Tab-separated table of C-alpha atoms (C1' of nucleotides) in Angstrom:
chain	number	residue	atom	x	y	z
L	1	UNK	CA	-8.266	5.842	65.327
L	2	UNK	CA	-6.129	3.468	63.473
L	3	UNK	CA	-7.386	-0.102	61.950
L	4	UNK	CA	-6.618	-2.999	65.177
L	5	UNK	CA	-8.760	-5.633	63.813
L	6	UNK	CA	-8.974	-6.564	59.482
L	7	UNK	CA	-12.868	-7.032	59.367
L	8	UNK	CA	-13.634	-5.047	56.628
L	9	UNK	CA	-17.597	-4.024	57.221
L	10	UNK	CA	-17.440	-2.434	53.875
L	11	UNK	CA	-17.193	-6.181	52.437
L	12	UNK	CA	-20.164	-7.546	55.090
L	13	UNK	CA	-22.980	-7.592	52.340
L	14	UNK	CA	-25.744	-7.103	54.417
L	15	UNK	CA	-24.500	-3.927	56.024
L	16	UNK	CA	-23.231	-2.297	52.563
L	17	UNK	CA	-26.653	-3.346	51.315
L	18	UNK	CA	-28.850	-1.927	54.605
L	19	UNK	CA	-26.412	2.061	54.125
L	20	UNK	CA	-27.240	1.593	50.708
L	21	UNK	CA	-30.480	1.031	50.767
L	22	UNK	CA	-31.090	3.492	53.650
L	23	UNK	CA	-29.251	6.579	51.549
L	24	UNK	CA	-30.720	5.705	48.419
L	25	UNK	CA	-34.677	5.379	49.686
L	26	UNK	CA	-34.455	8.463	51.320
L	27	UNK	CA	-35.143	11.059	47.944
L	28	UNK	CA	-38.096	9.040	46.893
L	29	UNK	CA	-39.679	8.611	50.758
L	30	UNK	CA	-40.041	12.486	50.972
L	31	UNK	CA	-41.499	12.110	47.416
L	32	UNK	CA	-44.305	9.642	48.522
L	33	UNK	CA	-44.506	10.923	51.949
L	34	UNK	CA	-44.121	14.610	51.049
L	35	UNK	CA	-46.547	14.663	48.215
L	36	UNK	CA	-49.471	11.951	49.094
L	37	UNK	CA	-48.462	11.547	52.985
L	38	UNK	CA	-47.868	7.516	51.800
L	39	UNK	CA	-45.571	5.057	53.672
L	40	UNK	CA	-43.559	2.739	51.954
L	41	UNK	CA	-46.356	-0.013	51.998
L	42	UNK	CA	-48.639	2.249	50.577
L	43	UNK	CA	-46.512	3.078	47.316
L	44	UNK	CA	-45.848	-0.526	47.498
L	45	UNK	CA	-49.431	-1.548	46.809
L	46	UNK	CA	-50.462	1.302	44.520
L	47	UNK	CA	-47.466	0.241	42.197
L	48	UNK	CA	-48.655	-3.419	41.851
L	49	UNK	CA	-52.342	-2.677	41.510
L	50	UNK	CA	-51.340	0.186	38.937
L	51	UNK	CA	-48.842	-2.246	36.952
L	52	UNK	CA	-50.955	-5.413	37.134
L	53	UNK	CA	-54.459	-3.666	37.012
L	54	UNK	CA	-56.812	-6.245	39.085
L	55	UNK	CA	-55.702	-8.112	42.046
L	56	UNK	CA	-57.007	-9.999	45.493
L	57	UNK	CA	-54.852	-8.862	48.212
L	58	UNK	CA	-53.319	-12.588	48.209
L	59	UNK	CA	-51.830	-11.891	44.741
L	60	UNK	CA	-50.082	-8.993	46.025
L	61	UNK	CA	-48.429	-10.804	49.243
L	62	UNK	CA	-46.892	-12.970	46.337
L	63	UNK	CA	-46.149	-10.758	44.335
L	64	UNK	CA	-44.631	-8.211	46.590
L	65	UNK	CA	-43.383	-10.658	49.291
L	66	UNK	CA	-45.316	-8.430	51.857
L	67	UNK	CA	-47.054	-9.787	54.632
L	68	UNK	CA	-51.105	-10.134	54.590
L	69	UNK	CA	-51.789	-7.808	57.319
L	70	UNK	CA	-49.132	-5.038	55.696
L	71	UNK	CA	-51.685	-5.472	52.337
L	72	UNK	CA	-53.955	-5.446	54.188
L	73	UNK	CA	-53.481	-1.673	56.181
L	74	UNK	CA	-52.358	-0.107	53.594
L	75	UNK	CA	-54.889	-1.109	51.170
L	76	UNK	CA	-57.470	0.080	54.243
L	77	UNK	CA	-55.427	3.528	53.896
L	78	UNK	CA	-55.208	4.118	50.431
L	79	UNK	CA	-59.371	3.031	49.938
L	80	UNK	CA	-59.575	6.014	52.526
L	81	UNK	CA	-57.895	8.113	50.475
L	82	UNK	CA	-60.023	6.873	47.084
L	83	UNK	CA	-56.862	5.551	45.495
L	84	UNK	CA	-58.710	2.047	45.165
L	85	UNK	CA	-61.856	0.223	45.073
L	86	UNK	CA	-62.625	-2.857	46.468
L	87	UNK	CA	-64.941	-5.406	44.771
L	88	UNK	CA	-66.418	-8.673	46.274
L	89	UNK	CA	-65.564	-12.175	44.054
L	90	UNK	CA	-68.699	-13.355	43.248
L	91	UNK	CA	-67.995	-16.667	43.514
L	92	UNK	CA	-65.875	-17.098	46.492
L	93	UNK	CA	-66.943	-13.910	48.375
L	94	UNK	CA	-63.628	-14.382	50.907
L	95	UNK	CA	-61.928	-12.466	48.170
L	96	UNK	CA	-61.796	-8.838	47.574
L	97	UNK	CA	-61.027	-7.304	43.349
L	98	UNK	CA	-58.842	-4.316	44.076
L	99	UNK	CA	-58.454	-1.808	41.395
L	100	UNK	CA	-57.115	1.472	41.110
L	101	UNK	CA	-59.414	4.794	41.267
L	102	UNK	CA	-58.543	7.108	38.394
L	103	UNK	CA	-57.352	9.203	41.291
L	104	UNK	CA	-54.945	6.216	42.456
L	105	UNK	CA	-54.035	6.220	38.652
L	106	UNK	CA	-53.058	10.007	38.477
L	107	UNK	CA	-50.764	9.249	41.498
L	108	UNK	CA	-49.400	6.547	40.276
L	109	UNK	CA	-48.248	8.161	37.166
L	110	UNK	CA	-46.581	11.082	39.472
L	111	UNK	CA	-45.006	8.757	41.542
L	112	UNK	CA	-43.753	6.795	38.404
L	113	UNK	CA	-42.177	9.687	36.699
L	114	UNK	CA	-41.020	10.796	40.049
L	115	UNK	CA	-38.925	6.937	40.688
L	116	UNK	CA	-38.036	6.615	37.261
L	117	UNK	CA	-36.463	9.950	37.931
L	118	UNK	CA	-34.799	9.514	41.152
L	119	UNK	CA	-33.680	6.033	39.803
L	120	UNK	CA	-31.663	8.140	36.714
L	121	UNK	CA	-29.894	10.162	39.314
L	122	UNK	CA	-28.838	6.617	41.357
L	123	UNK	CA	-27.464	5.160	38.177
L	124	UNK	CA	-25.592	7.784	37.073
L	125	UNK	CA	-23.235	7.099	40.022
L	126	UNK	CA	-22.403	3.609	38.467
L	127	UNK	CA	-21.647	2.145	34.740
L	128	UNK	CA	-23.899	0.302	32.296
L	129	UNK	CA	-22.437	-2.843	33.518
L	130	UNK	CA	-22.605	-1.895	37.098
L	131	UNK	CA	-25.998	-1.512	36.770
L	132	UNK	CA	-27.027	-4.912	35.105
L	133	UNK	CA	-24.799	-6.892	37.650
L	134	UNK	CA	-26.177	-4.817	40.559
L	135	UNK	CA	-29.512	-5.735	39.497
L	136	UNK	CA	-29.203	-9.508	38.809
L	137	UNK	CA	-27.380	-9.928	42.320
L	138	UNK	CA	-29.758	-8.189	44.502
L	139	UNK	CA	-32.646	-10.221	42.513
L	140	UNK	CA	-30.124	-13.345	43.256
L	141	UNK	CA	-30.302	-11.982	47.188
L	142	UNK	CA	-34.117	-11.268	47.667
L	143	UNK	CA	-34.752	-14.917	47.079
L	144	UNK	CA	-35.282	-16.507	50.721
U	1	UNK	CA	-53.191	-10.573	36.138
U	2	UNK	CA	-51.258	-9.723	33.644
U	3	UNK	CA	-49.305	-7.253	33.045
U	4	UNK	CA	-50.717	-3.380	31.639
U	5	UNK	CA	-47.535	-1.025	32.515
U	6	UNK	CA	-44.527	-1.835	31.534
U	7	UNK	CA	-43.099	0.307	34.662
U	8	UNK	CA	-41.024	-2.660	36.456
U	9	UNK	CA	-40.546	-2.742	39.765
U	10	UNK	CA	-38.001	-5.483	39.739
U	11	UNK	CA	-35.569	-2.565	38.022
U	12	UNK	CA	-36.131	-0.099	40.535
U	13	UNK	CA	-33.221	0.029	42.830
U	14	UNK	CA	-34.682	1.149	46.020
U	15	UNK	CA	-36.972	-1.422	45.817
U	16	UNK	CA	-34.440	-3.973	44.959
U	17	UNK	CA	-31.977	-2.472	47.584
U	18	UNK	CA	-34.385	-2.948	50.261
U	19	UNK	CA	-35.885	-6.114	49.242
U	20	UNK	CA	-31.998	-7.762	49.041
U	21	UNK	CA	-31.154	-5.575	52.311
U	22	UNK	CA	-34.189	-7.056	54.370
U	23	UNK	CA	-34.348	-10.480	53.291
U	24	UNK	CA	-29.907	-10.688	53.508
U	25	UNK	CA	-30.280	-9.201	57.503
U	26	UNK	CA	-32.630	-11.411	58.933
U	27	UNK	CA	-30.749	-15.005	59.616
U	28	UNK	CA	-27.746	-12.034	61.404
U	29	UNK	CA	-30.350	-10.671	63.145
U	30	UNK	CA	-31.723	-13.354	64.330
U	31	UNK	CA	-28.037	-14.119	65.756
U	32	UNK	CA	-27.197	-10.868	67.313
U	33	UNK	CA	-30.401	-10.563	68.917
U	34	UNK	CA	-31.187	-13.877	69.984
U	35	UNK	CA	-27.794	-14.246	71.297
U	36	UNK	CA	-27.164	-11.301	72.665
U	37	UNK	CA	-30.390	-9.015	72.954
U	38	UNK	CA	-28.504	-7.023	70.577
U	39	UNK	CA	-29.607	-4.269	68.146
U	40	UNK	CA	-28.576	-3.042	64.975
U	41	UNK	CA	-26.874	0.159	66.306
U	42	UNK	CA	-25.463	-1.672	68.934
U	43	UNK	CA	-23.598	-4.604	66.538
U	44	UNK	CA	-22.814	-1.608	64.667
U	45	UNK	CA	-21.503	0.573	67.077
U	46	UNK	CA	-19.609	-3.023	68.686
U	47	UNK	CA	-17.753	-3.337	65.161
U	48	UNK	CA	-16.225	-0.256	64.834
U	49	UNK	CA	-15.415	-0.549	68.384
U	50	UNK	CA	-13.459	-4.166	67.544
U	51	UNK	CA	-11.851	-2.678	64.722
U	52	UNK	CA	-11.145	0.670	65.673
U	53	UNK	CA	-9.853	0.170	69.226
U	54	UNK	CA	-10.773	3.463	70.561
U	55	UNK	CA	-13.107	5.787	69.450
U	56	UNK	CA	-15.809	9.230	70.837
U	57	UNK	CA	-18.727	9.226	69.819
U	58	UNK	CA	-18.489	11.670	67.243
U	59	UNK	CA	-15.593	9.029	65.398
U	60	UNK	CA	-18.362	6.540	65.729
U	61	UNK	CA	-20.875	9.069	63.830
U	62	UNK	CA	-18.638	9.734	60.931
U	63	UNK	CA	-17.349	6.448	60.652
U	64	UNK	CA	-20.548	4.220	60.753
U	65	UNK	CA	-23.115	7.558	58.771
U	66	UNK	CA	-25.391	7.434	62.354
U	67	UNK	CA	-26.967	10.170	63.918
U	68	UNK	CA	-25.260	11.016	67.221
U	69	UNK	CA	-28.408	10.070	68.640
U	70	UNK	CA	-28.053	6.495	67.608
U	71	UNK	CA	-24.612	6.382	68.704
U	72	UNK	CA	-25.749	7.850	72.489
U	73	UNK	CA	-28.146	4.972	72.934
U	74	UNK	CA	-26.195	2.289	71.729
U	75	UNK	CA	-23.491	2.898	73.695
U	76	UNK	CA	-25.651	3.232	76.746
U	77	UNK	CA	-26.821	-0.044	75.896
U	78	UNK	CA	-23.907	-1.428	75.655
U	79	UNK	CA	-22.340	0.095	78.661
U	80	UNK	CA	-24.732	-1.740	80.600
U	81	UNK	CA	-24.098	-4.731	79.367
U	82	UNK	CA	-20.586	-4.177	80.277
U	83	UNK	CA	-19.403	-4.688	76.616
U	84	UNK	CA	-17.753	-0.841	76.850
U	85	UNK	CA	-15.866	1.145	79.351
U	86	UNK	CA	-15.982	5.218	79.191
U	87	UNK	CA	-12.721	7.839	79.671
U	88	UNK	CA	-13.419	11.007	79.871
U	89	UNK	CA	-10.798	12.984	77.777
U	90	UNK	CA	-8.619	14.921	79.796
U	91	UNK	CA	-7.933	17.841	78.162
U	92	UNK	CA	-11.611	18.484	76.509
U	93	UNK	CA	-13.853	17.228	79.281
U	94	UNK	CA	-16.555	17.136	75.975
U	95	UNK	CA	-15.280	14.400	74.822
U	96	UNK	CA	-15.470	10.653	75.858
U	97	UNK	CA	-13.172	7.904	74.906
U	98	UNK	CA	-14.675	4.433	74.384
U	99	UNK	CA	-12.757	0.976	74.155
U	100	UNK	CA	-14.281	-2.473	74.538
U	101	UNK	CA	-14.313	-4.748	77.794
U	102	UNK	CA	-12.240	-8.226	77.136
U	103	UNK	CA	-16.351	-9.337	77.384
U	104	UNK	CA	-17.703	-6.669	74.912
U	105	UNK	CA	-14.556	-8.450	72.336
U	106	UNK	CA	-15.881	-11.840	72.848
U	107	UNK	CA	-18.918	-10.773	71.893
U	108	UNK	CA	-17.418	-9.343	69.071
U	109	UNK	CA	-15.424	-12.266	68.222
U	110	UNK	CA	-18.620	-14.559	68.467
U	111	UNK	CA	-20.545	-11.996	66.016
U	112	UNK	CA	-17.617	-11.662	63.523
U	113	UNK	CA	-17.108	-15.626	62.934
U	114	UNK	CA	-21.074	-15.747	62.614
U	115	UNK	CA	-21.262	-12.405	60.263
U	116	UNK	CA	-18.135	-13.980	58.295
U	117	UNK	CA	-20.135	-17.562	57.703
U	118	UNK	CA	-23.634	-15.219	57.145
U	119	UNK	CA	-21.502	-13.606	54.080
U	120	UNK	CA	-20.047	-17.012	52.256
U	121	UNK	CA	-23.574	-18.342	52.393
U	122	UNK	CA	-24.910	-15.080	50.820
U	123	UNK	CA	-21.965	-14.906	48.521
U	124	UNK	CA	-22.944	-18.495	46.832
U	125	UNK	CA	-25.895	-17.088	45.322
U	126	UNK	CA	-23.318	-15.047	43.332
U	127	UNK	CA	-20.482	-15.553	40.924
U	128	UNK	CA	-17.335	-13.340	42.106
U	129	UNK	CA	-17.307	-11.098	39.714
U	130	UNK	CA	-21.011	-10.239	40.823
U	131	UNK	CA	-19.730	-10.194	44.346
U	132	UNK	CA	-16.608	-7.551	43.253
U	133	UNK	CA	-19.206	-5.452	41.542
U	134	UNK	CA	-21.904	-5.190	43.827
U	135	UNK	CA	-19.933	-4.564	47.015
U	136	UNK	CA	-17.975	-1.609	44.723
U	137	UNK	CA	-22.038	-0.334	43.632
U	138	UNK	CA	-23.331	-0.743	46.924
U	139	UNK	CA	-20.146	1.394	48.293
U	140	UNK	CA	-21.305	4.056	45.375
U	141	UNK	CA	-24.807	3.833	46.456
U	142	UNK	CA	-24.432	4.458	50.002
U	143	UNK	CA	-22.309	7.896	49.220
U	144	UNK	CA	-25.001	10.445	49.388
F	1	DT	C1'	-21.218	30.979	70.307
F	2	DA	C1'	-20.023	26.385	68.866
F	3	DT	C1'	-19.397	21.481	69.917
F	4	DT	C1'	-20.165	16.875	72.299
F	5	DG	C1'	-23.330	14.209	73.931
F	6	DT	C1'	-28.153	13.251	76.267
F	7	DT	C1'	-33.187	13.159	76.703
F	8	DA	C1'	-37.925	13.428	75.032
F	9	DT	C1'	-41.065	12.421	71.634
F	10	DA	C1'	-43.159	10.975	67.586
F	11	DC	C1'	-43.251	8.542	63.487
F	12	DT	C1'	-42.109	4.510	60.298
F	13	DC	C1'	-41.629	-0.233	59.636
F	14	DT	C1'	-41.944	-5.101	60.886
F	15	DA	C1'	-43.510	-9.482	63.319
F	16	DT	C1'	-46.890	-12.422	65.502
F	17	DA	C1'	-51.038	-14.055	67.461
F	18	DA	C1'	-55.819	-14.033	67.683
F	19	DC	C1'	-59.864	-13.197	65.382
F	20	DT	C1'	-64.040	-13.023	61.625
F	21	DA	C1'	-66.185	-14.627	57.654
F	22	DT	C1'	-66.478	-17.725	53.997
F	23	DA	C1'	-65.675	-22.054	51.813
Q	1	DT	C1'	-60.754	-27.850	58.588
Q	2	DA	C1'	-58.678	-24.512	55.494
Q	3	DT	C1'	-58.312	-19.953	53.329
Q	4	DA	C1'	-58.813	-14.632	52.775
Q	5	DG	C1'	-58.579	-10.943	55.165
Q	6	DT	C1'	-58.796	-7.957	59.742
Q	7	DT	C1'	-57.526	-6.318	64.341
Q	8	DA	C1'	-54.519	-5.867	68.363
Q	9	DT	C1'	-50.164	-5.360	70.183
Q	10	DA	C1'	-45.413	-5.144	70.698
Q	11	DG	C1'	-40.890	-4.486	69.131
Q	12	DA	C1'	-37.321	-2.562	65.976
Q	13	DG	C1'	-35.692	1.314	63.584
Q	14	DT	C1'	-35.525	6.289	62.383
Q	15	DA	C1'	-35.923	11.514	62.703
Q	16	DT	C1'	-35.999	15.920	65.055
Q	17	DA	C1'	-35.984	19.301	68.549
Q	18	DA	C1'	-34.650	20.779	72.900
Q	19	DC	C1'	-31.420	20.426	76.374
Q	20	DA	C1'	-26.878	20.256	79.548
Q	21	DA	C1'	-22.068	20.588	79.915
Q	22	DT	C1'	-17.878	22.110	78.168
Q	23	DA	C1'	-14.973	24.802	75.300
DNA sequence: TATTGTTATACTCTATAACTATA
DNA sequence: TATAGTTATAGAGTATAACAATA
């Protein structure tokens, strides 16, 4: 099985960055999924409504780059589970005021210490400056 | 909405990994598939192929981290498509050997020159020394 | 018994079009 | 006519167990 052709895939970025992002989901998945029975939309949501407080489901298409009619199944799922609250606008009654449920709260903060957690034990496989370059680049690469 | 945790998302790396990973794979995608009806085992199980020569199953498992699974549809796929041929091994009737068709390399040839030009237009939205380290982190990152 | 590879099945994730209700 | 959000449906991707054939 010796090398015929010099393609290197470990230099085509968005293979290295699909493995990596693959292997390096897959602690925190069985954390969401394991714990709460949450899919990666899910999390997704609760994180932005637990970080920003008060949003329509529009704000958090832009803010998450998710689609509407991701935001809008998985905030249908996690009102099931009373991890949210919806609220009619007044004033414009197409919108909907999400906001977290103290119960969407207390998992939030699991879920937090559990990422901030898993995220130790990724950076400990790469240096300080690793970690600042890493992050700038793959901020430079999720803009369309 | 502004901002009431100071948890950021935009610093946690399997976020970030699969925010960079999805947005960087969809103009390849959009070439394997709409080219070729492709999938992404199959391109990957194609490349090692190209670049390997001559490979089981099995190599392709180690090689490319997929579950043999994968592997067994892909290169059933594939085999239809007449990209592959299949040699039984002679002395371990287990095993099969797999090597491209001259078709299944022009594919692969096609895909390369489009994956190489894919990579220099992700690569200007970095400096090189952000290139050098994030290929070298995303290697670390996909060990797991 | 162990290994290589296949088949069956279910679940996760994404993409798109068509739709309702409100403005 | 435009916008916010929902529903339906299909396709892409992954995970796991059970299986056949060979060693």
């Amino acid at each position: 099985m010796t090398q015929k052709d010099d393609f290197d895939l470990r230099e085509f970025l968005p293979y290295l960055l699909n493995q990596a992002a693959e292997i390096s989901s897959q602690s925190f998945q069985r954390t969401y999924k394991g714990r709460y029975g949450m899919l990666r939309t899910e999390w997704r949501v609760l994180f932005h409504l637990a970080i920003y407080e008060r949003m329509t489901a529009k704000d958090i298409c832009e803010k998450a780059i998710m689609h509407k009619t991701k935001v809008s199944r998985a905030v249908q799922r996690l009102e099931q589970r009373r991890y949210l609250q919806r609220k009619p606008d007044e004033k414009d009654r197409r919108h909907e005021w999400l906001t977290l449920t103290s119960q969407g709260r207390a998992v939030y903060e699991d879920l937090r210490a559990h990422a901030q957690q898993h995220d130790q034990v990724l950076m400990q496989k790469l240096s300080t400056e690793e970690i600042t370059v890493l992050r700038r680049a793959l901020n430079a690469l999720s803009q369309p």
